Structures are given as structure tokens and as C-alpha cells.
JSON list of C-alpha atoms in Angstrom, two decimals:
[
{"chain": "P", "resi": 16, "resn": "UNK", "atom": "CA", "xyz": [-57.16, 109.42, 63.68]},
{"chain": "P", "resi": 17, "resn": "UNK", "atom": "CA", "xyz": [-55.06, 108.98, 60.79]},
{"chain": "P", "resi": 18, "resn": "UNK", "atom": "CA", "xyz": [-56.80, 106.20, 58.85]},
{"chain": "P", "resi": 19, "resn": "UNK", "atom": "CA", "xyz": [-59.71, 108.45, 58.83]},
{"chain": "P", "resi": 20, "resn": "UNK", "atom": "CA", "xyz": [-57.61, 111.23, 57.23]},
{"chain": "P", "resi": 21, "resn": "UNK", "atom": "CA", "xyz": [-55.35, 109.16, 54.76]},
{"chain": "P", "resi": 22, "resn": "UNK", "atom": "CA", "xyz": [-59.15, 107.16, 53.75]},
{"chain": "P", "resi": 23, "resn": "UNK", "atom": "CA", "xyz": [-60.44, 109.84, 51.64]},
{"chain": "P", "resi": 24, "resn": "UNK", "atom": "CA", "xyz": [-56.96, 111.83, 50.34]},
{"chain": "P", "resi": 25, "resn": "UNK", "atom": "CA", "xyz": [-54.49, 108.60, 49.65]},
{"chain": "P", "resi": 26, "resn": "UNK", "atom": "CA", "xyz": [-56.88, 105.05, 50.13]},
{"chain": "P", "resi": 27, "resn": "UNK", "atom": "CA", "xyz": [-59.28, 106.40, 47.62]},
{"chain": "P", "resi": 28, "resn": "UNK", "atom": "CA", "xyz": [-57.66, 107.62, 45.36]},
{"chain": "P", "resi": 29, "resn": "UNK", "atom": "CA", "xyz": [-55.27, 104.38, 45.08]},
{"chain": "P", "resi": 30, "resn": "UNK", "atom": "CA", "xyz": [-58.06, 101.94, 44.86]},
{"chain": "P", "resi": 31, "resn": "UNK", "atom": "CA", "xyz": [-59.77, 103.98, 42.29]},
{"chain": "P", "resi": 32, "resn": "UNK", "atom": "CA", "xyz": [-56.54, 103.87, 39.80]},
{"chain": "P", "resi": 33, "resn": "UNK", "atom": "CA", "xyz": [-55.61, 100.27, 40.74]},
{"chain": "P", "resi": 34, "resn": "UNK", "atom": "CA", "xyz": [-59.41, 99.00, 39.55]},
{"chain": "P", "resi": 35, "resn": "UNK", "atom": "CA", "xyz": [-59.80, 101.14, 36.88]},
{"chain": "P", "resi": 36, "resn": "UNK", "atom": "CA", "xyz": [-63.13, 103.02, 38.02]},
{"chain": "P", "resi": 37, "resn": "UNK", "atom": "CA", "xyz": [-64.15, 106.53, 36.57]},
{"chain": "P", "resi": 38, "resn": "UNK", "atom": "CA", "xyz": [-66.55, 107.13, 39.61]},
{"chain": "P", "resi": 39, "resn": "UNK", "atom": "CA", "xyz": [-65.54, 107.83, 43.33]},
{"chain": "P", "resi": 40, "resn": "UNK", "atom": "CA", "xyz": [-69.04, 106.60, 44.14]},
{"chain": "P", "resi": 41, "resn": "UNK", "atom": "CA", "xyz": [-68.32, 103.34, 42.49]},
{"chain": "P", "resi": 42, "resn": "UNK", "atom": "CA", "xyz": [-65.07, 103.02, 44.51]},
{"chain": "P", "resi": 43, "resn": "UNK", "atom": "CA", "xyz": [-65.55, 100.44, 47.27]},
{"chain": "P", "resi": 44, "resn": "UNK", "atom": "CA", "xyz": [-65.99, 101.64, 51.14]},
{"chain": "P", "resi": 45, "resn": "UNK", "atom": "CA", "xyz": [-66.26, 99.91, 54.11]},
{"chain": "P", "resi": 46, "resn": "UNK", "atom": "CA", "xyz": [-69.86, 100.72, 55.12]},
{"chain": "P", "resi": 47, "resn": "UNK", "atom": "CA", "xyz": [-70.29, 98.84, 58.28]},
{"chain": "P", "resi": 48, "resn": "UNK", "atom": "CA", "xyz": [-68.98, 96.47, 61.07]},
{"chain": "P", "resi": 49, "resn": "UNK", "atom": "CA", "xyz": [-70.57, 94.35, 63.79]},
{"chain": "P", "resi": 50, "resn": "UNK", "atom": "CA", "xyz": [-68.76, 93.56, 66.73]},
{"chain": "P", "resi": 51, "resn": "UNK", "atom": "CA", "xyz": [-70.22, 90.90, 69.09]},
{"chain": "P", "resi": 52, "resn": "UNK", "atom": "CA", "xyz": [-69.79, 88.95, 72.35]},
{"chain": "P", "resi": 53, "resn": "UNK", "atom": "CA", "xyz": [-71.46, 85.81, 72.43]},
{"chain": "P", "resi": 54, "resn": "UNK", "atom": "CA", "xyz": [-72.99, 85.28, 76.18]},
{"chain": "P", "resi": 55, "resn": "UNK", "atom": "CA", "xyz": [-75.01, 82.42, 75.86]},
{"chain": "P", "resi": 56, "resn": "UNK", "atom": "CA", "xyz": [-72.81, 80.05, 76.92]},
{"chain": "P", "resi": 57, "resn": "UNK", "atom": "CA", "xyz": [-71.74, 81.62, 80.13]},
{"chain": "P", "resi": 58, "resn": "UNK", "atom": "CA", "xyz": [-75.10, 82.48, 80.81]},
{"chain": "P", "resi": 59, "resn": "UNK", "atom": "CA", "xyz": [-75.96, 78.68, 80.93]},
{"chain": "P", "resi": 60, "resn": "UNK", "atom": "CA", "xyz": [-73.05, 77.56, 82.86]},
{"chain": "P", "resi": 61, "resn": "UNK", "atom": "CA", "xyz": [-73.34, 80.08, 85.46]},
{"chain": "P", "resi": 62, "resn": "UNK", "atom": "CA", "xyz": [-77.06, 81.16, 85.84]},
{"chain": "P", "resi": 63, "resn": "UNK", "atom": "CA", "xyz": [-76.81, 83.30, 88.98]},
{"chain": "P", "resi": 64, "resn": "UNK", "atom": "CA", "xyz": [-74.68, 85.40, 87.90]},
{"chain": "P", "resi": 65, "resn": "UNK", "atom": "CA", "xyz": [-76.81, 86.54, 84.61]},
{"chain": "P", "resi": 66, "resn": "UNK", "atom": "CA", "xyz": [-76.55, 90.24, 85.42]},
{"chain": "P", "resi": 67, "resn": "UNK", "atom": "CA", "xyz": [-73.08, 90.81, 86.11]},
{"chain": "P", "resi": 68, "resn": "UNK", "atom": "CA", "xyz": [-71.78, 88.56, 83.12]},
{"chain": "P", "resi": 69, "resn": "UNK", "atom": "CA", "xyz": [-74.43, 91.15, 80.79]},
{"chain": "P", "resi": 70, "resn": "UNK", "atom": "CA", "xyz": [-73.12, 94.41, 82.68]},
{"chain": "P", "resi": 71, "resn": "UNK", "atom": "CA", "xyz": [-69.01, 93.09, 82.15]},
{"chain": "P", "resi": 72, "resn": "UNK", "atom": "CA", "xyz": [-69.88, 92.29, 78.50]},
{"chain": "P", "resi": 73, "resn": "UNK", "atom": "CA", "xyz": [-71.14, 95.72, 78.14]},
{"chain": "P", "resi": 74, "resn": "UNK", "atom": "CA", "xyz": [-68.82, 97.27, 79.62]},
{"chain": "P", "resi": 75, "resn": "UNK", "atom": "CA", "xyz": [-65.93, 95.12, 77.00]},
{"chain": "P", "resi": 76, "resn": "UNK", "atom": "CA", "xyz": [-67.83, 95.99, 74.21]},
{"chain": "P", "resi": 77, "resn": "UNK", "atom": "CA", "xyz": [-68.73, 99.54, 74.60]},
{"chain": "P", "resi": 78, "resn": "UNK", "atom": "CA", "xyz": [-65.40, 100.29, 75.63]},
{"chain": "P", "resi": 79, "resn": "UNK", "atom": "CA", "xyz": [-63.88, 98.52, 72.87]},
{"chain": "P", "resi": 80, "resn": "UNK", "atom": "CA", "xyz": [-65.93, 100.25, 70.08]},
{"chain": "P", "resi": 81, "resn": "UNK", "atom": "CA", "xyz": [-67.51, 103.55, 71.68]},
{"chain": "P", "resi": 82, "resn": "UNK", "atom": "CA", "xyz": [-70.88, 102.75, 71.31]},
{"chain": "P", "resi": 83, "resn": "UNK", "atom": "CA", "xyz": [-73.77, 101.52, 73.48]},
{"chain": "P", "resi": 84, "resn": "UNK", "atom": "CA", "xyz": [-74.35, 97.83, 72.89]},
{"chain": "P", "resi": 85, "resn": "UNK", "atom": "CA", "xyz": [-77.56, 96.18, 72.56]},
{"chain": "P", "resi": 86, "resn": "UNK", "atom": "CA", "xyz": [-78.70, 92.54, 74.39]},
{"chain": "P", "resi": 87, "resn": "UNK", "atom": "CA", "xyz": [-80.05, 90.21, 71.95]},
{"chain": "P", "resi": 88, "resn": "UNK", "atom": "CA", "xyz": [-82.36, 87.47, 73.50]},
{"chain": "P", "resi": 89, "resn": "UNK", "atom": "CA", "xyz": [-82.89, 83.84, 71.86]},
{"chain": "P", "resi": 90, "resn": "UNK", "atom": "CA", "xyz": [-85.83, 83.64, 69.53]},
{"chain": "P", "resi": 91, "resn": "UNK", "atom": "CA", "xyz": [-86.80, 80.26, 70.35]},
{"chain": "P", "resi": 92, "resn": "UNK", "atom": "CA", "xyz": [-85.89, 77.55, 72.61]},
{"chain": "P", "resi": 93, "resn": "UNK", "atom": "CA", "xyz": [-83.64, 74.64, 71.44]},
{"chain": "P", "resi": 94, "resn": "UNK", "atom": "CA", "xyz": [-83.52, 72.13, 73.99]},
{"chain": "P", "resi": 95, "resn": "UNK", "atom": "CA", "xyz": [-80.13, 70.33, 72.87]},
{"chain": "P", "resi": 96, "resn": "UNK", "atom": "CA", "xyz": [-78.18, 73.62, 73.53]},
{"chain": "P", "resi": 97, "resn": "UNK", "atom": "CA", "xyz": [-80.47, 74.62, 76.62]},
{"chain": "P", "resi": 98, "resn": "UNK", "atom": "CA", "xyz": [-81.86, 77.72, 75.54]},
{"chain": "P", "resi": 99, "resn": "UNK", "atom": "CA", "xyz": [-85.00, 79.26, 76.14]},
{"chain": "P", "resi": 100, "resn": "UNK", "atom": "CA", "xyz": [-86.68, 81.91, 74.61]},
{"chain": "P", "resi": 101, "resn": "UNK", "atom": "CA", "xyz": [-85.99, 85.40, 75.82]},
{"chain": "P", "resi": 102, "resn": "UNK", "atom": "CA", "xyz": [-82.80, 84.50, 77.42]},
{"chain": "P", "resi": 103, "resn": "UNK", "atom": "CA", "xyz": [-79.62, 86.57, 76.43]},
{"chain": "P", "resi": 104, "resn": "UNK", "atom": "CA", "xyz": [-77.76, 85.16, 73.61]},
{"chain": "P", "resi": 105, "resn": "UNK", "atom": "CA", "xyz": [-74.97, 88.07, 72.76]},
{"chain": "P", "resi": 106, "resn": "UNK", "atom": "CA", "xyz": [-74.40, 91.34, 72.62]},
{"chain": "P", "resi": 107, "resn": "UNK", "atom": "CA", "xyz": [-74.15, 93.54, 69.86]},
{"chain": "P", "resi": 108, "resn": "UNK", "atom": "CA", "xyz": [-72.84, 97.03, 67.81]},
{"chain": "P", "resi": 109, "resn": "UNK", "atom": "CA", "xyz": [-72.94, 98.05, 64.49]},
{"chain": "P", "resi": 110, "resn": "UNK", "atom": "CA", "xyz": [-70.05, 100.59, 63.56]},
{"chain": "P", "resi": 111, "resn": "UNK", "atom": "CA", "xyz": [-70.83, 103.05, 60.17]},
{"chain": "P", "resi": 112, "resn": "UNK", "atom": "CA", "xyz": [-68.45, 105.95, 59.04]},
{"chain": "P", "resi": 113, "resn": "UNK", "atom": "CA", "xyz": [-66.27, 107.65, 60.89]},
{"chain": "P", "resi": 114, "resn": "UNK", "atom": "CA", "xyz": [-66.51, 104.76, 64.29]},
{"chain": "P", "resi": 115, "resn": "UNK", "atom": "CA", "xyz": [-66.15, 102.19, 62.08]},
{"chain": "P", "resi": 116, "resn": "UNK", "atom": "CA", "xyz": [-63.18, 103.46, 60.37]},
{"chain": "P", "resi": 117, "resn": "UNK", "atom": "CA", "xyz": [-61.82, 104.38, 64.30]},
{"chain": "P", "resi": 118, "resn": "UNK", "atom": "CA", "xyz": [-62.15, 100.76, 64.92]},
{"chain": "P", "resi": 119, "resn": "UNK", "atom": "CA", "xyz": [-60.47, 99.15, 61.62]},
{"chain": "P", "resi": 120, "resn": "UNK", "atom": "CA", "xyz": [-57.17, 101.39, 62.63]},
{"chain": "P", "resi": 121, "resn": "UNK", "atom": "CA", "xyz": [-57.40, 100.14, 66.41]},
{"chain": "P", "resi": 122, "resn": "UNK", "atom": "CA", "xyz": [-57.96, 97.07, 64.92]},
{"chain": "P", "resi": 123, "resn": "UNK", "atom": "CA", "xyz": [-54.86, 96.81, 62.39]},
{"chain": "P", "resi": 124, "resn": "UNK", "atom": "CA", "xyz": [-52.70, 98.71, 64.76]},
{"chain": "P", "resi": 125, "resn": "UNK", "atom": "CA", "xyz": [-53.48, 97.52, 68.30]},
{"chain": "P", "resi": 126, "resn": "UNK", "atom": "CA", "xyz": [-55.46, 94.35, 68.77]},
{"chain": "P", "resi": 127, "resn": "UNK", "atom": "CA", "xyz": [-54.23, 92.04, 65.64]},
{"chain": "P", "resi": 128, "resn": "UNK", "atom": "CA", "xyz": [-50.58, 92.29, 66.55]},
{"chain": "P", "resi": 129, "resn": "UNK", "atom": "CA", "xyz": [-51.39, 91.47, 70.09]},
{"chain": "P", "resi": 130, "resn": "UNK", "atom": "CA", "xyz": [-53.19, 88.11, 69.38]},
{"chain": "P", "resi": 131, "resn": "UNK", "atom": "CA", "xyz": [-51.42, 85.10, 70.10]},
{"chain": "P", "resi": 132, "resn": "UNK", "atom": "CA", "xyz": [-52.66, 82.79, 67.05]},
{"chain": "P", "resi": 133, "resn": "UNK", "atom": "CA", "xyz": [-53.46, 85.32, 64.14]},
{"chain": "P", "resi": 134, "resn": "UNK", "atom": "CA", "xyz": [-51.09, 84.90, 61.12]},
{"chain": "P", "resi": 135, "resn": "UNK", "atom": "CA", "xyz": [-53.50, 86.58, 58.70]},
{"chain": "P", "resi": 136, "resn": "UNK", "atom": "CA", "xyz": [-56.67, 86.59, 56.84]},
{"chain": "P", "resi": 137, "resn": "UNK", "atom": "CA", "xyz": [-57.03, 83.74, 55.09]},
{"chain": "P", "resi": 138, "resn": "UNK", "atom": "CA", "xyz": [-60.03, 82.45, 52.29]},
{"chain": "P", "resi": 139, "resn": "UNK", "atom": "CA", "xyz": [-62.21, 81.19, 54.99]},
{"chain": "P", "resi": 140, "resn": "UNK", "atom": "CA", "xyz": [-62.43, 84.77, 56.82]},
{"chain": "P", "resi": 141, "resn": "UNK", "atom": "CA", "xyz": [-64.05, 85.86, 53.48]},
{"chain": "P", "resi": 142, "resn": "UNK", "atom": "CA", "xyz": [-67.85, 85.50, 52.47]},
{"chain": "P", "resi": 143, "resn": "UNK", "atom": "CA", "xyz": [-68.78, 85.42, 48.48]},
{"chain": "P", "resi": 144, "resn": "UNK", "atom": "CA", "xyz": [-68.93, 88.60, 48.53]},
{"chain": "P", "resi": 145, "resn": "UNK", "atom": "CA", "xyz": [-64.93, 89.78, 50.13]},
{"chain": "P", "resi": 146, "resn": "UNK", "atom": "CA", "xyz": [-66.57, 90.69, 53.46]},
{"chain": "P", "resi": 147, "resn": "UNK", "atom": "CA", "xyz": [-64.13, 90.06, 56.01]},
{"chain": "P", "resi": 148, "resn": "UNK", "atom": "CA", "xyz": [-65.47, 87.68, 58.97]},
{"chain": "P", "resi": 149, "resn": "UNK", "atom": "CA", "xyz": [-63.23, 87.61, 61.95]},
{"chain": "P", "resi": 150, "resn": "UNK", "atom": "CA", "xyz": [-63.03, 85.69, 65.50]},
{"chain": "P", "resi": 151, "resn": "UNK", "atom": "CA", "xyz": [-61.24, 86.35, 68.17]},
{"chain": "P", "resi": 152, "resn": "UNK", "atom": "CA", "xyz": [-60.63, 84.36, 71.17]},
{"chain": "P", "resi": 153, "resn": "UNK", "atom": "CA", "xyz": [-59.83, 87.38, 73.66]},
{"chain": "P", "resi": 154, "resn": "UNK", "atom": "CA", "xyz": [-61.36, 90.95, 73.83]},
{"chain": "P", "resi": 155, "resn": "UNK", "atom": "CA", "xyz": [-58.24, 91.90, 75.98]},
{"chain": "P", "resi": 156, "resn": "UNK", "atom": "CA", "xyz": [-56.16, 91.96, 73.39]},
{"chain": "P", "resi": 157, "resn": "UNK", "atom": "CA", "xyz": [-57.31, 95.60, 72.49]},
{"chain": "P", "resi": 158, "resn": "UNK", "atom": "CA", "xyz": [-55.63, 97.57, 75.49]},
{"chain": "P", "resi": 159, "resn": "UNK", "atom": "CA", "xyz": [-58.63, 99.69, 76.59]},
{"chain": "P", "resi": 160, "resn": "UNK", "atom": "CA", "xyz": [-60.32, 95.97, 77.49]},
{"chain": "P", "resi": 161, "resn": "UNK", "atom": "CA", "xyz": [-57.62, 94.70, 80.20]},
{"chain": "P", "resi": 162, "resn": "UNK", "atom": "CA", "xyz": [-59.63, 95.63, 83.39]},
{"chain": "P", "resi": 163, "resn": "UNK", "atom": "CA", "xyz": [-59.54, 94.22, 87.12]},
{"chain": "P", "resi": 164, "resn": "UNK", "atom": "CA", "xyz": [-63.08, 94.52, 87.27]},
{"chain": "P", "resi": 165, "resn": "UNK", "atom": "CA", "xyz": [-63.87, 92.53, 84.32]},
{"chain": "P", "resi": 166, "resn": "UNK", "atom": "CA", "xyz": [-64.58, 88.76, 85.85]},
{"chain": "P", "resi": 167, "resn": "UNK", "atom": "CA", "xyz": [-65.08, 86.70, 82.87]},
{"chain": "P", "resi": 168, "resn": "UNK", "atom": "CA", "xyz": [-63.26, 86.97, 79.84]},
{"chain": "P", "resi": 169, "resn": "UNK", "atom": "CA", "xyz": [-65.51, 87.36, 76.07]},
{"chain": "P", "resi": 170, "resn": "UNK", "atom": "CA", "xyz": [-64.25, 86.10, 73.04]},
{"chain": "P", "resi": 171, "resn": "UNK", "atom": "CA", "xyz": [-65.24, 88.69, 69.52]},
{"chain": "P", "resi": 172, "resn": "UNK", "atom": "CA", "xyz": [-66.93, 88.21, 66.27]},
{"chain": "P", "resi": 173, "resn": "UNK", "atom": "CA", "xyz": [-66.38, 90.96, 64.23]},
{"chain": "P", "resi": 174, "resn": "UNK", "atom": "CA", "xyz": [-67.85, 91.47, 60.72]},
{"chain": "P", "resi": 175, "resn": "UNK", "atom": "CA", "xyz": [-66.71, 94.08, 58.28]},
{"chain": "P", "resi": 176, "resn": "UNK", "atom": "CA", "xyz": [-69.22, 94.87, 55.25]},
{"chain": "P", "resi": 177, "resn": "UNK", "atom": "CA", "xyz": [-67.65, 96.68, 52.07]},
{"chain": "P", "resi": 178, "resn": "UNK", "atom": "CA", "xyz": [-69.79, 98.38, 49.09]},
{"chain": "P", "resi": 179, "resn": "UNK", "atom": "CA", "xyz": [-67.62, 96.48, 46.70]},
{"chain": "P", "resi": 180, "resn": "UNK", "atom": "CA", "xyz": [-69.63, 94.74, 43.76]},
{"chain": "P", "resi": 181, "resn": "UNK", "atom": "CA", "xyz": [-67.29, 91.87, 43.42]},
{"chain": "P", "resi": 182, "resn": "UNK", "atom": "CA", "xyz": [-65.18, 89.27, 45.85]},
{"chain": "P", "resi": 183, "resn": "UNK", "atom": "CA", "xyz": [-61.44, 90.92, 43.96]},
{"chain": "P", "resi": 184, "resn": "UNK", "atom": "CA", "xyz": [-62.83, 94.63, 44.48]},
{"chain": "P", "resi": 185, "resn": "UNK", "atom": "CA", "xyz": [-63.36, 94.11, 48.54]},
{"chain": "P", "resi": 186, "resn": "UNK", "atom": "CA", "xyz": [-60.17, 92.26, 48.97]},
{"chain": "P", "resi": 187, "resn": "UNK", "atom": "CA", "xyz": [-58.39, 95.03, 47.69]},
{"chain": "P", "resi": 188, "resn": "UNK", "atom": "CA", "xyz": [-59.66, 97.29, 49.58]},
{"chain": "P", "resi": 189, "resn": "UNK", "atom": "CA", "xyz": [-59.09, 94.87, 52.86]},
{"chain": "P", "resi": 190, "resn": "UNK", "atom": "CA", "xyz": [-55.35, 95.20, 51.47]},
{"chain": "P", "resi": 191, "resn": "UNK", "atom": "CA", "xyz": [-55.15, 98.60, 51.11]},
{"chain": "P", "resi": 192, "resn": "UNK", "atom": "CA", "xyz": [-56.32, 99.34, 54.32]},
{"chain": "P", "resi": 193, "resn": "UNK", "atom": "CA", "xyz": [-53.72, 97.06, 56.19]},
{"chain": "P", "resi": 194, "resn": "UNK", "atom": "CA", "xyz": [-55.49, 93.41, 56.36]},
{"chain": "P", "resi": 195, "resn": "UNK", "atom": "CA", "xyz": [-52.33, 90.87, 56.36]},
{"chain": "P", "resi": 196, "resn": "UNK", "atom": "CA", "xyz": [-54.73, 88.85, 53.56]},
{"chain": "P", "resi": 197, "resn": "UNK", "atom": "CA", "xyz": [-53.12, 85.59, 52.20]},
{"chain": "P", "resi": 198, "resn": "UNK", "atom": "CA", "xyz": [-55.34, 83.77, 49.24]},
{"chain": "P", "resi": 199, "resn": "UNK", "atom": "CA", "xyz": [-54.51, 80.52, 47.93]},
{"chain": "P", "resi": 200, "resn": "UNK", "atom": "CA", "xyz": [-52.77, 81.23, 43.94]}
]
């Protein structure tokens, strides 16, 4: 992949003139994602069909990010959004290193071009820190997704965790790497 390549010989070396650092260990990385499908919902609108709504999820997200998900079940019930405890809630992966870095290119190059209402990342999509904290409506807008056998359709959460120590440091490296990222001036 070439984002993994160009990350260590061009990205890093840009970032670490641009903000001044001494140290490439004080250079900020990305140093994880979590992608997840939120199931709950369908779960409680269509009960008997539980294990095939868990098994196409899987499926999306595994194919989507390489990795074997894991099913996380409700903690405790909450009557008002009928929930009960143990019941599937979403499905999860967390991405570090070279996967994760596979899935920001896919990402920037295949998946945010493709969706229909995304014109960038704006202040809201960023925590305190300058994580990045996106939703998407579709997981078939990354190609490897689109699937006849896939009978309900997942929407994404993805989060992306940097090692930056503050907001401006993260947000440049979001930039750098290819995030379309437009902050109020």
C-alpha cells in the first residue's frame, strides 16, 4: 500500500518540520481506529432474524477492515429503548499499525469519495483532543461491501485516535494524510 510506504519516508518527515519537533517519537501517529456497526436497532425491529442480521454484520465489517469482529452485548436493560441485558448492541474492531494505516488509504481513496453527503470534516467530527469521529450512513460505499448476500444494510462509526499532545498537532496530521478538514477561522 502506498500510504504505508510514503507514512514513514515523506508524512513524517513533513509533519516533523512543519511543527517544529526535534524528536520522531514526539511526532504525532495515528495509533488506532475503531470501526463499528451498530445492530441494536435492527435487532429490536426484527427479532427472528437475530442470527443472520449478526452473521451479515460480520461479514460487512470483517470484510471492510480485515479483521475478525467482536459482538458486544448491552450491559443493562433500559426499558425506553427496549433493551435487555445480554442482547447484541454492535459490533466491533480496533485497527493498530500497519491495518489501520490500510484502512485510512481505503478510506481517503475509496469510500469518502463514494458517499453521497460528505463534504468534509468539519469541527464537530473532532473531540478536544483532534481525534477524528466519523459516521457513515452506508458500509457499501467501500467496494469490497456491495454483496447480494448481504440483506440489511449497516451504517459505520469509525474513530481514529492520534498520539498528538494537542487539538492543532492531530489536525495536521488528519491534513497531511488526506482528511478534506474545514475549521471555522
Amino acid at each position: 500500500m502506498a500510504l504505508r510506504e510514503d507514512f514513514y519516508k515523506k508524512i513524517l518527515p513533513e509533519l516533523k518540520r512543519e511543527l517544529n519537533l526535534e524528536n520522531d517519537l514526539r511526532v504525532p501517529k495515528p495509533i488506532k481506529g475503531i470501526v463499528q456497526i451498530g445492530i441494536g436497532k435492527l435487532i429490536t425491529q426484527h427479532p427472528e432474524n437475530k442470527d443472520k442480521i449478526i452473521e451479515d454484520a460480520s461479514y460487512v465489517l470483517s470484510i471492510i477492515t480485515g479483521q475478525k469482529p467482536k459482538l458486544v452485548l448491552a450491559r443493562k436493560s433500559i426499558a425506553g429503548l427496549k433493551l435487555r441485558k445480554g442482547m447484541p448492541v454492535s459490533l466491533m474492531v480496533t485497527l493498530r499499525k500497519k491495518r489501520l494505516l490500510d484502512f485510512i488509504e481505503r478510506l481517503l481513496t475509496y469510500a469518502l469519495p463514494r458517499a453521497k453527503d460528505f463534504k468534509g470534516v468539519y469541527e464537530n467530527h473532532l473531540d478536544k483532543k483532534g481525534n477524528l469521529n466519523l459516521g457513515l450512513k452506508e458500509s457499501n460505499i467501500f467496494p469490497e461491501a456491495i454483496s447480494d448476500k448481504i440483506k440489511y444494510s449497516f451504517g459505520l462509526g469509525i474513530n481514529l485516535v492520534a498520539s498528538g499532545k494537542t487539538k492543532e498537532e492531530n489536525i495536521k496530521l488528519w491534513s497531511i494524510l488526506g482528511f478534506p478538514i474545514k475549521l471555522k477561522k
